[in-house]
Amino acid sequence: MTTRNPAVLVLEGDVPPPRLAAIGRLADVRRTRADGLAEALPGAEVLFLWDFWSDAVAAAWPHADALRWVHIASAGVDRLLFPGLVESDVVVTNSRGVFDEPIAEYVLGVVLSFAKDLHTTVRLQDRREWRHRETERITGARVLVVGTGPIGRAIGRRLSAVGMAVSGLGRTGRTGDPDLGEVRPFGELHRALADADYVVLAAPLTDLTRDMIDAGALARMRPSARLINVGRGGLVVEKALVDALSEGRIAGAALDVFATEPLAESSPLWTLPNVLVSPHMSGDTIGWRDELSGLFLDNLGRYRDGRPLVNVVDKKLGYVTRGT
């Protein structure tokens, strides 16, 4: 248990975190932007990485002379886990839990958009074109959720509730999972893809999952299947996906994350008629920033009291393992 207010350094982005006054009651707070991180880091015991897109921590790492804990305001930690941090004794926590239900709602929304052809309806309305079409039912459609963490589980529950047949793909295979039914191990990816009408990517980006949806994986998908990516852009080989979509080898894709963000204006993904592009916003509902700050504030109270932190990341694996 700490006997003093710990020194907390907040790495800010364009928008400062809310609830800074409350954090200041538990800690001695300093604030910096990425270009000042190296100068501000000495003496900091805790780093609150509010600017979770920043790569500045790796460059400033030699100046981390007192650091014991890093908290990142995102669920993904792949940008943060450089070798120096991974090999250190510094604890890393993430913001797991904030985005689960909003992302599950987004996935349901794009599934309905594909099934009911709503994206085409909007385009036809813009052109004042009356064109009758038949659409699909989602009841009974088969969904493969890749990633069995809390986001994948929330997606499984949401899609099961509307009558879809859900299965999962995770580290270990099992049956009777309460949220995902049958879960196959990652080694059975290609077999699992062949059975799915919708493939939803909700896995973290690790050495195991990087580029997992490549040309070979896409070739295993049904021509009528759709790919939905709410995990990380690096899960998908974008060139292979563009080819599969352009040639009609899969029916569509909804993409909220990309290998390079923002997505380049020259990317063919913008103009393919069977693609829905959103700018990494599937989990960002009204009040999300306050929830992120609240999670850090709760963990800061735990840190001061000497209680276990929540959302501790296994730095070797690249994600939180407890409860998954």
Coordinates of C-alpha atoms in Angstrom, one line a residue:
M1 CA 0.0 0.0 0.0
T2 CA 1.4 3.4 -0.9
T3 CA 1.8 6.0 1.8
R4 CA 1.9 9.0 -0.6
N5 CA 0.3 10.2 -3.7
P6 CA 2.0 8.4 -6.6
A7 CA 3.4 10.5 -9.5
V8 CA 1.1 9.9 -12.5
L9 CA 2.1 11.1 -15.9
V10 CA -0.8 11.5 -18.4
L11 CA 0.2 11.3 -22.1
E12 CA -2.5 13.4 -23.7
G13 CA -3.7 13.5 -27.3
D14 CA -5.8 16.1 -29.0
V15 CA -8.6 15.7 -26.4
P16 CA -7.6 15.7 -22.7
P17 CA -9.1 12.9 -20.5
P18 CA -12.1 13.9 -18.4
R19 CA -12.1 13.4 -14.6
L20 CA -8.5 14.8 -14.2
A21 CA -9.6 16.6 -11.0
A22 CA -10.6 13.3 -9.5
I23 CA -7.4 11.7 -10.5
G24 CA -5.5 14.6 -9.0
R25 CA -7.0 13.9 -5.6
L26 CA -5.3 10.4 -5.6
A27 CA -2.1 11.3 -7.3
D28 CA 0.4 14.0 -8.2
V29 CA -0.5 14.5 -11.8
R30 CA 1.6 15.8 -14.6
R31 CA 0.5 16.1 -18.2
T32 CA 2.5 15.9 -21.5
R33 CA 2.1 15.5 -25.2
A34 CA 4.1 12.9 -27.2
D35 CA 6.9 15.3 -28.1
G36 CA 7.6 16.0 -24.4
L37 CA 7.3 12.5 -23.0
A38 CA 11.0 11.8 -22.7
E39 CA 11.5 15.0 -20.7
A40 CA 8.5 14.4 -18.5
L41 CA 8.9 10.7 -17.8
P42 CA 11.7 10.7 -15.2
G43 CA 10.3 10.3 -11.7
A44 CA 6.9 9.1 -13.0
E45 CA 5.6 6.0 -11.2
V46 CA 2.5 5.6 -13.3
L47 CA 1.9 6.4 -17.0
F48 CA -1.7 6.9 -18.1
L49 CA -1.5 6.4 -21.9
W50 CA -4.5 8.4 -22.9
D51 CA -3.1 8.9 -26.4
F52 CA -3.2 5.2 -27.1
W53 CA -2.2 5.8 -30.8
S54 CA 1.1 7.2 -29.8
D55 CA 4.4 5.3 -30.4
A56 CA 6.3 7.7 -28.2
V57 CA 6.7 5.4 -25.2
A58 CA 9.3 3.2 -26.9
A59 CA 11.5 6.1 -27.8
A60 CA 11.2 7.7 -24.4
W61 CA 11.7 4.4 -22.5
P62 CA 15.4 5.0 -21.4
H63 CA 14.0 7.9 -19.3
A64 CA 11.6 5.7 -17.4
D65 CA 13.6 5.6 -14.2
A66 CA 10.7 5.1 -11.7
L67 CA 7.9 3.6 -13.7
R68 CA 6.0 0.7 -12.2
W69 CA 2.7 0.7 -14.0
V70 CA 1.4 1.7 -17.5
H71 CA -2.4 1.9 -18.2
I72 CA -3.6 2.3 -21.8
A73 CA -6.9 3.8 -22.7
S74 CA -7.7 1.1 -25.2
A75 CA -8.4 -2.7 -25.3
G76 CA -5.6 -3.4 -27.8
V77 CA -2.0 -3.1 -26.6
D78 CA -0.1 -4.2 -29.7
R79 CA 1.3 -0.8 -30.3
L80 CA 2.7 -0.6 -26.8
L81 CA 4.4 -3.9 -26.3
F82 CA 7.9 -3.1 -27.5
P83 CA 10.7 -5.4 -26.2
G84 CA 12.0 -3.1 -23.4
L85 CA 8.6 -2.9 -21.8
V86 CA 7.8 -6.6 -22.3
E87 CA 11.0 -7.6 -20.6
S88 CA 10.7 -5.2 -17.7
D89 CA 8.9 -5.6 -14.4
V90 CA 6.5 -2.7 -15.3
V91 CA 2.8 -3.8 -15.1
V92 CA 0.6 -3.1 -18.1
T93 CA -3.2 -2.8 -17.8
N94 CA -5.7 -2.0 -20.5
S95 CA -9.3 -0.8 -20.8
R96 CA -11.0 -4.1 -21.4
G97 CA -14.7 -4.0 -20.7
V98 CA -15.5 -0.5 -21.9
F99 CA -16.1 -1.4 -25.6
D100 CA -17.7 -4.8 -25.4
E101 CA -21.4 -4.1 -25.7
P102 CA -21.0 -1.1 -28.1
I103 CA -18.9 -3.2 -30.5
A104 CA -21.4 -6.0 -30.3
E105 CA -24.2 -3.6 -31.3
Y106 CA -22.1 -2.4 -34.2
V107 CA -21.6 -5.9 -35.4
L108 CA -25.3 -6.6 -35.2
G109 CA -25.9 -3.4 -37.1
V110 CA -23.7 -4.3 -40.0
V111 CA -25.0 -7.9 -40.1
L112 CA -28.5 -6.4 -40.6
S113 CA -27.2 -3.9 -43.1
F114 CA -25.8 -6.7 -45.3
A115 CA -28.8 -9.0 -44.8
K116 CA -31.4 -6.3 -45.6
D117 CA -29.2 -4.6 -48.2
L118 CA -29.5 -1.2 -46.3
H119 CA -26.2 0.2 -47.7
T120 CA -27.6 -0.3 -51.3
T121 CA -30.9 1.3 -50.2
V122 CA -29.1 4.4 -49.0
R123 CA -27.2 4.6 -52.3
L124 CA -30.3 4.2 -54.4
Q125 CA -32.1 6.8 -52.3
D126 CA -29.3 9.3 -53.0
R127 CA -29.9 8.7 -56.7
R128 CA -33.8 8.7 -56.3
E129 CA -33.8 5.3 -57.9
W130 CA -36.7 2.9 -57.2
R131 CA -35.4 -0.6 -57.4
H132 CA -37.1 -3.5 -55.7
R133 CA -34.9 -6.3 -54.3
E134 CA -35.3 -9.4 -52.2
T135 CA -33.2 -9.6 -49.0
E136 CA -32.0 -12.2 -46.6
R137 CA -33.0 -13.5 -43.1
I138 CA -30.4 -13.6 -40.3
T139 CA -32.3 -16.2 -38.3
G140 CA -30.3 -19.4 -38.5
A141 CA -27.3 -17.8 -40.4
R142 CA -24.0 -19.2 -39.2
V143 CA -21.5 -16.8 -37.5
L144 CA -17.9 -17.5 -36.7
V145 CA -16.5 -15.2 -34.0
V146 CA -12.7 -15.2 -34.1
G147 CA -11.5 -14.2 -30.6
T148 CA -13.1 -15.4 -27.3
G149 CA -12.3 -12.4 -25.1
P150 CA -15.0 -10.2 -23.7
I151 CA -15.6 -8.4 -27.0
G152 CA -16.0 -11.7 -28.8
R153 CA -18.3 -13.0 -26.1
A154 CA -20.5 -9.9 -26.2
I155 CA -20.8 -10.3 -30.0
G156 CA -21.7 -14.0 -29.5
R157 CA -24.5 -13.2 -27.0
R158 CA -25.9 -10.4 -29.1
L159 CA -26.0 -12.4 -32.3
S160 CA -27.4 -15.5 -30.6
A161 CA -30.2 -13.4 -29.2
V162 CA -31.5 -12.6 -32.7
G163 CA -31.5 -16.3 -33.7
M164 CA -28.1 -16.6 -35.4
A165 CA -26.1 -19.8 -35.0
V166 CA -22.8 -18.7 -33.3
S167 CA -19.5 -20.6 -32.9
G168 CA -16.1 -19.4 -31.9
L169 CA -12.4 -19.7 -32.6
G170 CA -9.9 -19.3 -29.8
R171 CA -6.7 -20.5 -28.2
T172 CA -8.3 -23.8 -27.1
G173 CA -11.1 -25.8 -28.5
R174 CA -14.1 -26.7 -26.3
T175 CA -17.8 -27.4 -26.5
G176 CA -20.7 -25.9 -24.5
D177 CA -19.2 -22.4 -24.2
P178 CA -22.0 -20.3 -22.6
D179 CA -21.5 -17.4 -25.1
L180 CA -20.0 -19.0 -28.2
G181 CA -21.2 -22.7 -28.2
E182 CA -18.6 -24.7 -29.9
V183 CA -15.1 -23.1 -29.9
R184 CA -12.5 -24.4 -32.3
P185 CA -8.7 -23.9 -31.8
F186 CA -6.9 -21.4 -34.0
G187 CA -5.3 -24.3 -35.9
E188 CA -8.7 -25.1 -37.4
L189 CA -9.3 -21.7 -38.8
H190 CA -9.6 -22.8 -42.5
R191 CA -12.1 -25.6 -41.6
A192 CA -14.2 -23.2 -39.5
L193 CA -14.3 -20.5 -42.2
A194 CA -15.8 -22.9 -44.7
D195 CA -18.9 -23.3 -42.5
A196 CA -19.7 -19.6 -41.8
D197 CA -22.1 -17.1 -43.4
Y198 CA -20.5 -14.3 -41.4
V199 CA -16.9 -14.2 -40.0
V200 CA -16.4 -11.6 -37.2
L201 CA -12.8 -10.8 -36.3
A202 CA -12.5 -9.7 -32.6
A203 CA -9.1 -11.1 -31.8
P204 CA -6.1 -9.1 -30.5
L205 CA -3.1 -8.7 -32.8
T206 CA -0.4 -11.1 -31.8
D207 CA 2.2 -13.2 -33.5
L208 CA -0.4 -16.0 -33.7
T209 CA -3.1 -13.8 -35.3
R210 CA -1.2 -11.4 -37.5
D211 CA -2.2 -11.8 -41.2
M212 CA -4.4 -14.8 -40.3
I213 CA -7.0 -13.8 -43.0
D214 CA -4.8 -14.1 -46.0
A215 CA -5.4 -15.3 -49.5
G216 CA -5.6 -18.9 -48.3
A217 CA -8.1 -18.2 -45.6
L218 CA -10.3 -16.1 -47.9
A219 CA -10.3 -18.9 -50.4
R220 CA -11.9 -21.1 -47.8
M221 CA -14.8 -18.7 -47.2
R222 CA -18.1 -19.1 -49.0
P223 CA -18.9 -16.9 -52.0
S224 CA -21.9 -15.7 -50.0
A225 CA -20.0 -15.0 -46.8
R226 CA -19.2 -11.6 -45.3
L227 CA -16.2 -10.6 -43.2
I228 CA -16.5 -8.1 -40.3
N229 CA -13.3 -6.8 -38.7
V230 CA -13.6 -5.0 -35.3
G231 CA -10.3 -6.4 -34.0
R232 CA -7.2 -5.1 -35.6
G233 CA -6.3 -4.2 -39.2
G234 CA -3.3 -6.4 -39.0
L235 CA -5.4 -9.5 -38.7
V236 CA -6.2 -9.2 -42.5
V237 CA -3.9 -9.0 -45.5
E238 CA -5.7 -6.1 -47.2
K239 CA -4.4 -6.7 -50.7
A240 CA -5.8 -10.3 -50.6
L241 CA -9.1 -9.0 -49.2
V242 CA -9.4 -6.4 -52.0
D243 CA -8.8 -9.1 -54.6
A244 CA -11.3 -11.5 -53.1
L245 CA -14.0 -8.7 -52.9
S246 CA -13.3 -7.4 -56.4
E247 CA -13.5 -10.8 -57.9
G248 CA -16.7 -11.8 -56.1
R249 CA -15.0 -14.6 -54.1
I250 CA -16.7 -13.4 -51.0
A251 CA -19.9 -11.3 -50.8
G252 CA -18.8 -8.4 -48.7
A253 CA -16.9 -6.9 -45.8
A254 CA -17.5 -4.4 -43.0
L255 CA -14.2 -2.9 -41.8
D256 CA -13.8 -0.7 -38.7
V257 CA -10.0 -1.2 -38.4
F258 CA -7.2 -1.1 -41.0
A259 CA -3.5 -1.9 -41.2
T260 CA -2.7 1.8 -41.6
E261 CA -5.1 4.4 -40.2
P262 CA -6.6 6.7 -41.5
L263 CA -7.3 4.5 -44.5
A264 CA -5.6 6.1 -47.6
E265 CA -7.9 7.9 -50.0
S266 CA -6.4 5.8 -52.8
S267 CA -7.5 2.5 -51.2
P268 CA -10.0 0.6 -53.4
L269 CA -11.9 -0.4 -50.2
W270 CA -13.6 3.1 -50.2
T271 CA -15.3 2.5 -53.5
L272 CA -16.1 -1.3 -53.6
P273 CA -19.9 -1.5 -53.5
N274 CA -19.9 -4.5 -51.2
V275 CA -17.7 -2.9 -48.5
L276 CA -18.7 -0.8 -45.4
V277 CA -15.9 1.4 -44.1
S278 CA -16.0 3.0 -40.7
P279 CA -13.2 5.0 -39.1
H280 CA -12.3 2.9 -36.1
M281 CA -15.4 4.0 -34.2
S282 CA -17.4 0.8 -33.5
G283 CA -16.9 1.0 -29.7
D284 CA -17.0 4.8 -29.4
T285 CA -20.5 5.6 -28.0
I286 CA -21.5 8.7 -26.2
G287 CA -19.7 8.9 -22.8
W288 CA -16.9 6.5 -23.8
R289 CA -14.1 8.8 -22.7
D290 CA -15.6 9.3 -19.3
E291 CA -15.8 5.5 -18.9
L292 CA -12.2 5.1 -19.9
S293 CA -11.1 7.7 -17.3
G294 CA -13.4 6.0 -14.7
L295 CA -11.7 2.7 -15.3
F296 CA -8.2 4.2 -14.8
L297 CA -9.5 6.1 -11.7
D298 CA -10.7 2.8 -10.2
N299 CA -7.4 1.1 -10.9
L300 CA -5.5 4.0 -9.4
G301 CA -7.5 3.6 -6.2
R302 CA -6.5 -0.1 -6.2
Y303 CA -2.9 0.8 -6.8
R304 CA -2.8 3.2 -3.8
D305 CA -4.5 0.7 -1.6
G306 CA -2.2 -2.2 -2.5
R307 CA -5.1 -4.2 -4.0
P308 CA -4.7 -6.2 -7.3
L309 CA -5.2 -4.2 -10.4
V310 CA -7.8 -5.2 -12.9
N311 CA -7.1 -5.9 -16.6
V312 CA -3.5 -6.9 -16.1
V313 CA -2.1 -7.8 -19.5
D314 CA 0.1 -10.8 -20.1
K315 CA 2.9 -9.0 -21.9
K316 CA 4.2 -12.1 -23.6
L317 CA 0.8 -13.1 -25.0
G318 CA -0.4 -9.5 -25.7
Y319 CA -3.8 -9.6 -23.9
V320 CA -5.5 -10.1 -20.6
T321 CA -5.9 -13.8 -19.9
R322 CA -7.9 -13.8 -16.7
G323 CA -11.5 -14.8 -17.3
T324 CA -11.1 -15.7 -21.0

